Coordinates of C-alpha atoms and ligand atoms in Angstrom, one line a residue:
M1 CA 120.8 84.1 126.3
R2 CA 118.3 83.4 128.3
D3 CA 117.5 79.3 128.1
F4 CA 113.8 79.5 127.3
D5 CA 112.1 81.5 124.6
L6 CA 108.5 80.6 127.2
I7 CA 108.1 78.7 130.7
V8 CA 104.3 77.6 131.6
F9 CA 104.1 78.2 135.0
G10 CA 100.8 76.5 137.1
A11 CA 101.0 73.6 133.6
T12 CA 99.8 71.2 136.5
G13 CA 96.8 73.1 137.1
F14 CA 93.6 72.3 135.1
T15 CA 94.3 75.4 132.5
G16 CA 97.8 75.3 132.6
R17 CA 97.9 71.8 131.5
L18 CA 95.9 72.7 128.5
V19 CA 98.5 76.1 128.0
A20 CA 100.8 73.6 127.5
E21 CA 98.4 71.5 124.6
A22 CA 98.0 74.7 123.1
I23 CA 101.2 75.3 122.3
L24 CA 102.0 71.4 120.8
E25 CA 98.7 71.5 119.1
F26 CA 99.9 74.6 117.2
P27 CA 103.3 75.4 117.8
E28 CA 105.6 77.8 116.9
P29 CA 109.2 77.1 115.1
G30 CA 112.0 76.4 117.0
L31 CA 110.7 78.1 120.3
R32 CA 112.5 76.7 123.3
W33 CA 110.3 76.4 126.3
A34 CA 109.1 74.6 129.6
I35 CA 106.4 73.7 132.0
A36 CA 107.3 74.9 135.7
G37 CA 104.8 74.2 138.7
R38 CA 105.7 73.3 142.4
S39 CA 105.7 69.6 142.5
Q40 CA 108.2 67.5 140.1
K41 CA 106.0 63.7 139.8
K42 CA 103.0 66.1 138.9
L43 CA 105.2 67.5 136.3
E44 CA 106.2 64.0 135.2
D45 CA 102.0 63.2 135.0
V46 CA 101.6 66.2 132.8
R47 CA 104.6 65.6 130.6
S48 CA 103.9 61.8 129.8
A49 CA 100.1 62.0 129.4
L50 CA 101.1 65.3 126.9
A51 CA 104.2 62.4 124.9
E52 CA 100.9 60.4 124.5
R53 CA 99.2 62.6 122.0
F54 CA 102.0 64.5 121.1
P55 CA 105.2 62.3 121.3
E56 CA 107.3 65.4 121.2
A57 CA 106.3 66.4 124.6
Q58 CA 108.5 63.7 126.3
D59 CA 111.9 65.7 125.4
L60 CA 110.1 69.1 127.5
P61 CA 112.2 70.4 130.3
L62 CA 110.7 70.9 134.1
L63 CA 111.5 73.1 136.3
V64 CA 110.1 73.1 140.1
A65 CA 109.0 76.4 141.5
D66 CA 107.0 77.2 144.3
V67 CA 105.5 81.2 144.9
T68 CA 106.4 80.9 148.4
K69 CA 109.9 80.4 147.8
P70 CA 111.4 83.7 146.2
E71 CA 114.1 82.3 144.9
T72 CA 112.7 79.9 142.4
M73 CA 110.3 83.2 141.3
D74 CA 113.7 84.3 140.8
D75 CA 115.5 81.5 138.9
L76 CA 111.8 81.1 136.5
A77 CA 112.5 84.9 135.4
C78 CA 116.1 85.0 135.0
R79 CA 115.5 82.2 132.6
A80 CA 113.3 82.6 130.3
R81 CA 112.5 85.6 128.2
V82 CA 108.8 85.9 128.8
V83 CA 106.9 83.6 131.7
C84 CA 103.3 82.9 131.4
T85 CA 101.0 81.7 134.2
T86 CA 97.8 80.6 135.6
V87 CA 98.9 79.8 139.4
G88 CA 95.8 81.4 140.8
P89 CA 93.9 83.1 142.6
F90 CA 96.1 85.6 141.3
T91 CA 95.6 88.2 144.4
V92 CA 97.0 85.0 147.1
L93 CA 99.8 83.6 144.7
G94 CA 99.7 86.1 141.9
G95 CA 102.8 88.6 143.1
A96 CA 105.7 86.7 143.8
L97 CA 106.0 86.0 140.5
V98 CA 105.5 89.5 139.2
Q99 CA 108.0 91.5 141.2
A100 CA 110.9 88.8 140.2
C101 CA 109.5 89.3 136.3
V102 CA 109.7 92.6 137.1
R103 CA 112.9 92.9 138.8
H104 CA 114.9 90.8 135.9
G105 CA 113.1 92.4 132.8
T106 CA 111.6 89.9 131.7
D107 CA 107.9 89.5 130.0
Y108 CA 105.2 88.0 131.9
C109 CA 101.8 87.5 130.9
D110 CA 98.3 85.7 133.4
I111 CA 94.6 85.4 132.6
T112 CA 93.6 86.9 136.0
G113 CA 89.9 88.5 135.9
E114 CA 91.2 90.1 139.2
V115 CA 90.7 94.1 139.1
G116 CA 91.9 94.6 142.7
W117 CA 95.1 92.7 142.5
M118 CA 95.8 94.1 139.0
R119 CA 95.3 97.5 140.1
S120 CA 98.2 96.9 143.3
V121 CA 100.7 95.3 140.6
I122 CA 100.0 98.9 138.5
D123 CA 100.9 100.1 141.5
A124 CA 103.3 98.8 143.2
H125 CA 104.9 97.9 139.1
H126 CA 104.1 99.5 136.6
N127 CA 106.8 102.4 136.5
E128 CA 109.8 99.7 137.8
A129 CA 108.5 97.9 134.5
V130 CA 109.2 100.6 131.7
D131 CA 112.4 101.9 133.3
K132 CA 112.9 97.8 132.7
K133 CA 111.8 97.7 129.6
C134 CA 109.1 94.8 130.5
R135 CA 105.5 93.7 129.4
V136 CA 103.2 92.5 132.5
V137 CA 100.1 91.9 130.2
H138 CA 96.9 90.8 133.0
A139 CA 93.9 89.0 131.3
A140 CA 95.4 87.4 128.8
G141 CA 91.9 84.9 128.4
F142 CA 88.4 84.9 127.7
D143 CA 88.3 87.7 130.1
S144 CA 89.5 90.0 128.8
I145 CA 91.1 89.1 125.1
P146 CA 87.9 89.1 122.8
F147 CA 86.9 92.0 124.6
D148 CA 89.3 94.2 124.7
L149 CA 90.7 92.7 121.7
G150 CA 87.2 93.4 119.9
V151 CA 87.3 97.3 120.5
V152 CA 90.6 97.5 119.3
V153 CA 89.4 96.2 115.9
A154 CA 86.7 98.4 116.0
Q155 CA 88.3 100.8 116.6
K156 CA 90.8 100.4 113.3
A157 CA 87.7 100.1 111.3
A158 CA 86.4 102.9 111.9
V159 CA 88.8 104.8 111.6
A160 CA 89.7 103.3 108.5
K161 CA 86.2 104.0 107.4
W162 CA 85.3 107.4 108.2
G163 CA 88.4 108.7 109.4
A164 CA 87.8 108.8 113.0
P165 CA 87.3 106.6 115.9
A166 CA 83.8 105.3 117.5
E167 CA 82.8 108.0 120.3
R168 CA 81.1 105.1 121.8
I169 CA 81.2 101.0 122.0
R170 CA 78.8 98.3 123.6
T171 CA 79.3 95.0 123.2
V172 CA 76.5 92.2 123.8
T173 CA 77.8 88.1 124.6
G174 CA 76.1 86.1 121.5
R175 CA 75.6 82.3 121.3
M176 CA 77.7 81.1 124.2
S177 CA 78.8 77.4 125.7
G178 CA 80.6 76.7 128.7
A179 CA 81.8 76.0 132.3
L180 CA 83.1 77.2 135.4
S181 CA 86.3 75.2 136.3
G182 CA 87.2 74.9 140.8
G183 CA 90.1 77.5 140.4
T184 CA 87.7 80.1 138.5
L185 CA 85.1 79.5 141.5
A186 CA 87.9 79.7 144.4
S187 CA 88.9 83.4 142.8
M188 CA 85.8 84.2 142.4
A189 CA 85.1 83.5 146.3
L190 CA 87.9 85.3 147.0
I191 CA 86.5 88.8 145.9
M192 CA 83.5 88.1 147.7
D193 CA 85.2 87.2 150.8
S194 CA 87.5 90.4 150.4
A195 CA 84.6 92.7 149.8
R196 CA 83.4 91.7 152.4
R197 CA 85.3 92.2 155.0
D198 CA 86.2 95.2 153.4
R199 CA 83.9 97.7 151.7
S200 CA 87.0 99.9 150.2
V201 CA 86.9 96.3 147.6
L202 CA 83.7 97.2 147.1
R203 CA 84.0 100.8 146.4
Q204 CA 87.4 100.0 144.0
L205 CA 86.0 97.1 141.7
A206 CA 82.7 99.8 141.3
N207 CA 85.4 102.2 140.0
P208 CA 85.0 101.7 136.1
Y209 CA 87.8 103.5 135.9
V210 CA 89.7 101.5 138.3
L211 CA 92.4 100.5 136.6
V212 CA 92.9 103.6 135.2
P213 CA 94.9 105.6 138.1
G214 CA 94.1 108.9 138.5
G215 CA 91.5 108.7 135.5
S216 CA 88.4 109.5 134.7
G217 CA 85.5 109.9 131.9
P218 CA 81.6 109.6 131.1
D219 CA 81.2 105.8 132.0
R220 CA 79.6 104.9 135.2
N221 CA 79.9 101.0 136.9
D222 CA 78.2 98.1 134.8
S223 CA 74.1 98.4 134.7
R224 CA 72.1 96.2 137.1
R225 CA 69.3 95.5 135.1
V226 CA 67.4 93.7 132.3
E227 CA 68.0 96.3 129.8
H228 CA 67.0 96.3 125.5
W229 CA 70.2 97.1 123.4
P230 CA 68.4 98.7 120.1
E231 CA 71.8 98.9 118.3
H232 CA 71.9 94.9 118.6
K233 CA 68.2 94.3 118.3
V234 CA 68.2 92.6 122.0
W235 CA 67.8 92.5 125.4
T236 CA 70.2 92.2 127.9
A237 CA 71.1 90.8 131.5
P238 CA 74.0 91.9 133.8
F239 CA 77.2 90.2 132.2
I240 CA 79.6 88.5 135.0
M241 CA 82.7 89.4 133.4
A242 CA 81.8 93.6 132.3
G243 CA 83.3 94.1 135.6
C244 CA 86.8 92.8 134.3
N245 CA 86.6 93.6 130.7
T246 CA 85.7 97.4 131.0
R247 CA 87.9 98.6 132.5
I248 CA 90.8 96.6 130.8
V249 CA 89.3 98.4 128.2
R250 CA 89.4 101.8 129.7
R251 CA 93.0 100.9 130.6
T252 CA 93.7 99.8 127.0
H253 CA 92.4 103.4 125.3
A254 CA 94.2 104.7 128.1
L255 CA 97.7 103.1 127.6
L256 CA 97.3 104.0 123.7
G257 CA 97.4 107.5 125.0
M258 CA 93.6 108.5 124.3
P259 CA 93.2 108.5 120.8
W260 CA 89.2 108.0 121.1
G261 CA 89.1 110.7 122.8
D262 CA 88.1 111.8 126.0
A263 CA 84.8 111.3 125.9
F264 CA 84.9 107.8 124.8
S265 CA 82.7 105.5 126.1
Y266 CA 82.3 101.5 126.5
T267 CA 79.9 99.3 128.1
E268 CA 78.9 95.3 128.7
A269 CA 76.3 93.2 128.5
M270 CA 75.1 89.3 127.9
G271 CA 73.2 89.3 124.8
T272 CA 69.7 86.8 125.5
G273 CA 67.8 87.0 122.2
R274 CA 64.4 88.5 121.1
G275 CA 60.9 89.4 122.0
V276 CA 59.5 88.2 125.3
R277 CA 61.9 84.8 125.3
G278 CA 65.4 87.5 125.0
W279 CA 63.5 89.5 128.3
I280 CA 62.5 86.1 130.4
R281 CA 66.1 84.5 129.6
A282 CA 67.7 88.2 130.8
Q283 CA 65.4 88.3 134.2
G284 CA 66.5 84.5 135.0
I285 CA 70.2 85.1 134.4
R286 CA 69.7 87.8 136.5
M287 CA 68.3 85.8 138.9
G288 CA 70.6 82.9 138.6
I289 CA 73.8 85.6 139.2
A290 CA 71.9 87.1 142.5
V291 CA 72.1 83.0 143.3
M292 CA 75.5 82.6 142.6
V293 CA 76.8 85.5 143.8
V294 CA 74.8 84.8 147.4
V295 CA 76.4 81.0 147.0
L296 CA 80.0 82.2 146.8
A297 CA 79.8 84.6 149.5
T298 CA 78.4 82.5 151.8
P299 CA 81.4 80.4 153.2
W300 CA 79.0 78.0 154.8
I301 CA 77.2 77.1 151.6
R302 CA 79.9 77.5 149.9
R303 CA 81.4 74.6 151.5
L304 CA 77.6 72.6 150.7
V305 CA 78.6 72.7 147.2
V306 CA 82.0 73.2 146.2
G307 CA 83.0 69.3 145.8
P308 CA 79.6 67.5 145.5
I309 CA 77.8 69.6 142.9
L310 CA 80.5 72.8 142.1
P311 CA 84.1 71.7 140.6
K312 CA 87.0 71.7 143.8
P313 CA 90.4 73.8 142.5
G314 CA 91.9 71.1 139.8
Q315 CA 88.9 70.1 137.6
G316 CA 86.7 71.7 135.4
P317 CA 84.9 70.9 132.5
S318 CA 85.3 67.7 130.6
K319 CA 87.4 68.0 127.5
E320 CA 84.4 66.5 125.3
S321 CA 82.0 70.1 127.5
R322 CA 85.4 72.0 126.2
E323 CA 85.5 70.8 122.6
S324 CA 82.0 70.9 122.1
G325 CA 81.7 75.1 124.0
H326 CA 82.1 77.8 121.8
F327 CA 81.2 81.9 122.3
A328 CA 80.8 85.0 119.8
L329 CA 80.3 88.6 120.8
H330 CA 79.0 92.0 119.2
V331 CA 80.9 94.8 119.3
V332 CA 78.8 97.6 117.6
G333 CA 80.6 101.0 117.4
H334 CA 79.0 104.6 116.9
R335 CA 79.7 108.2 115.8
A336 CA 77.3 110.7 114.0
G337 CA 74.6 108.2 114.0
E338 CA 76.5 105.3 111.8
T339 CA 77.6 102.3 112.9
I340 CA 80.3 99.8 112.5
A341 CA 80.4 95.9 114.5
V342 CA 82.9 93.3 114.6
D343 CA 81.9 89.8 115.5
V344 CA 84.5 87.7 117.5
K345 CA 83.7 84.2 117.8
G346 CA 85.5 80.9 118.8
N347 CA 85.5 77.6 118.9
G348 CA 85.7 75.7 122.0
D349 CA 84.3 76.4 126.1
P350 CA 85.2 80.0 126.5
G351 CA 87.0 79.6 130.2
Y352 CA 89.4 76.7 129.0
L353 CA 90.2 75.7 125.9
A354 CA 90.0 78.9 124.2
T355 CA 91.2 80.9 127.1
S356 CA 94.5 78.3 127.1
R357 CA 94.5 79.3 123.4
M358 CA 94.6 82.4 124.1
L359 CA 97.1 83.0 126.8
A360 CA 100.1 80.6 124.3
Q361 CA 99.3 82.8 121.5
T362 CA 99.7 86.0 124.3
A363 CA 102.6 84.3 125.3
V364 CA 104.4 83.3 122.3
S365 CA 104.0 86.2 120.0
L366 CA 105.2 88.7 123.7
A367 CA 108.4 85.9 122.9
V368 CA 108.6 85.9 119.0
D369 CA 106.8 89.1 117.4
E370 CA 107.9 92.5 116.6
L371 CA 106.2 94.9 119.1
P372 CA 105.8 98.0 119.7
P373 CA 107.8 99.5 122.4
T374 CA 105.5 99.8 124.9
F375 CA 106.2 98.7 128.2
G376 CA 105.0 98.3 132.2
V377 CA 101.6 97.1 133.2
L378 CA 99.9 96.9 130.0
T379 CA 96.8 94.9 128.9
P380 CA 96.5 93.2 125.7
G381 CA 94.9 95.8 123.1
S382 CA 97.4 98.1 124.0
C383 CA 100.9 96.0 122.9
L384 CA 99.4 92.8 121.0
G385 CA 96.6 95.0 119.4
D386 CA 98.3 94.6 115.9
V387 CA 99.3 91.2 116.1
L388 CA 97.6 89.2 118.7
P389 CA 94.0 89.1 116.0
D390 CA 96.0 87.2 113.4
R391 CA 97.6 84.6 115.6
L392 CA 93.9 84.2 117.2
G393 CA 92.7 83.7 113.6
R394 CA 95.3 80.5 113.2
V395 CA 93.9 78.6 116.6
G396 CA 90.2 79.4 116.0
I397 CA 88.9 82.8 117.5
R398 CA 88.1 84.9 114.6
F399 CA 87.5 88.6 114.1
S400 CA 85.3 90.2 112.0
V401 CA 84.6 93.5 111.2
R402 CA 80.6 93.7 109.8
S403 CA 79.5 96.9 108.4
S404 CA 76.1 98.6 108.6
Ligands
LIG501 N1 90.6 85.0 132.5 C1 90.3 83.2 132.3 O1 89.8 83.6 131.2 C2 90.4 82.4 132.7 C3 89.7 81.3 132.9 C4 90.4 79.9 133.7 C5 91.0 80.3 134.8 N2 91.7 81.7 135.1 C6 91.7 81.7 136.4 O2 93.2 81.0 136.3 C7 93.6 80.2 137.6 C8 93.4 78.5 138.1 O3 92.7 78.3 137.1 P1 92.7 76.8 137.3 O4 91.2 76.1 136.9 O5 93.4 76.7 136.1 O6 93.2 76.4 139.1 P2 93.4 74.9 139.2 O7 93.8 73.7 138.8 O8 93.1 75.7 140.9 O9 95.1 75.5 139.4 C9 96.2 76.6 139.8 C10 97.3 76.1 140.1 O10 98.5 76.8 140.3 C11 98.9 76.0 141.3 N3 99.9 76.2 142.7 C12 98.5 76.6 143.5 N4 99.8 77.2 144.8 C13 101.1 77.1 144.3 C14 102.4 77.6 145.1 N5 101.9 77.5 146.2 N6 103.6 77.3 143.9 C15 103.3 76.8 142.8 N7 102.1 76.8 142.2 C16 101.1 77.1 143.0 C17 98.8 74.4 141.4 O11 99.7 73.6 141.6 P3 99.3 71.8 141.9 O12 98.9 71.9 140.6 O13 100.9 71.5 142.2 O14 98.3 72.4 142.9 C18 98.0 74.5 139.9 O15 98.8 74.3 138.6 C19 92.4 81.1 138.6 O16 92.8 82.3 139.5 C20 91.3 81.3 137.8 O17 89.9 82.3 137.8 C21 90.9 82.6 134.5

C-alpha cells in the first residue's frame, strides 16, 4: 500500500496553496494526503498558515521535492496513488513529474493550459500510461473543466432527450469576474516566446485537432472576429482560453471513441451581451487581447509592467477578490433544428478559487472514485465525466440542463 492517497505538489505557490485549502475546506473522509514543494521552510510556513484556519492541518506531512532532482520525482510518484501539481510553467517544469508518475503507474493531474506541452506528453507517454494502467489528466482547472464537462453533460442530456447526440455545440461565456496570477502570466509569456522563436509552434497552436494525433474533422481554428451568435442571442469576442478548451473537448471526443459522430463540431467565444453595447464591448475585448499579446510577447515591455503593474510569479488576486469572483458559461447543442442548453455557474475567482477546487476534486476523484477503465493521457471529460459534475456541485460549481 502506498503512503498517501494524494500529494499536492507546488503547495508553496499561489494556486497550490489554494488547492491544499480546498481539500481542507471540503474534506474527503479518510483521505491520506500530503503537501510537497522544493523548500522545507516554505512548506512549514504554508502548513502553519493552513492550521490557523484548519487546525487538523498541523499534522499534514511535508515532502521536499524539486523537479530538477529526478529522484525526488520518483519519490513522490512511488509514495502516492495520485499526485496533483501546480508547478508551472509546465513546458519547463512539468515533464519530470509526468515521466515519474507514468513510470510508477501513479495517477496524475494538473492545471496546465499549455497545449504544445500536452501534445508532447501525449506523444511521449500515452502508450506507456495505457500499458501501466494509469491516468494523466491535464487541464483540470478553469481551463478546461467547465467547458469540457459542460459538453459531456450537454451530450448526455441530448442523448436522453433525442436519443442521439448534438451534432454541433457552441459555448459562450456569461458573467465573469476574476484576475490573473504571476504564474499564469509567466506561462502565457513562455508560450509566446516559443511561438516567436519557432514558427512550427504557431502552426501547432493553430491546429484545432492538435491534441488528437492524426485526427481531423470539420472545425477550423478559433474565430478572431467579433460575431453575433443567434442561438445565444449575444455578440461575441474571441475567447483567449478557446485555444486550449476546444482542443481538450476534441480530445475528449476522440478518447471516448467518437460517440458524437465524425462531423461533430465545437466552438467557443466570449459573450459580451446584446445590442450596440454588446458589440462595443466585443470590439473592446478584441482590442484588449491584442494589447495583452503585444505586452506579453515583447520582452522589454513585459519587464516594465510585470511587477509594477502585473503580478509576478507567486503573486495573484487578493482573498477578497478571489471570494467575490464568479463565472458562468452557456453550452448550446444543436441537432436537426432543435437545441439543448447547459448552464455552468461557479462561485469564486475562476482562475484561482474555482480552479483550486476543480483540481482538488479531480485529484480526490482519481484517488477514491470508481472510474471507467480508461487509461493514458486523458482529459477530465474522458475519464471523470460521470462523477466530477456531482462532486463539483458540492463545492459550488454547478452544471444545469435547460431545455429549449
Ligand atoms: N488552468 C487554469 O485554470 C490555471 C489557473 C491558475 C494557474 N494555472 C497555471 O498553474 C501554474 C502555477 O501558477 P501559480 O500562479 O500558482 O504560480 P506560482 O505561484 O509561481 O507557483 C509555482 C510553483 O512552482 C514551484 N516551483 C518552481 N520551480 C520548482 C522546482 N524546480 N521544483 C519544484 N517546484 C518548483 C514554486 O515553488 P516555490 O514556492 O519554491 O517558488 C511554486 O510552488 C502556472 O503554470 C499557471 O499557468 C492554471
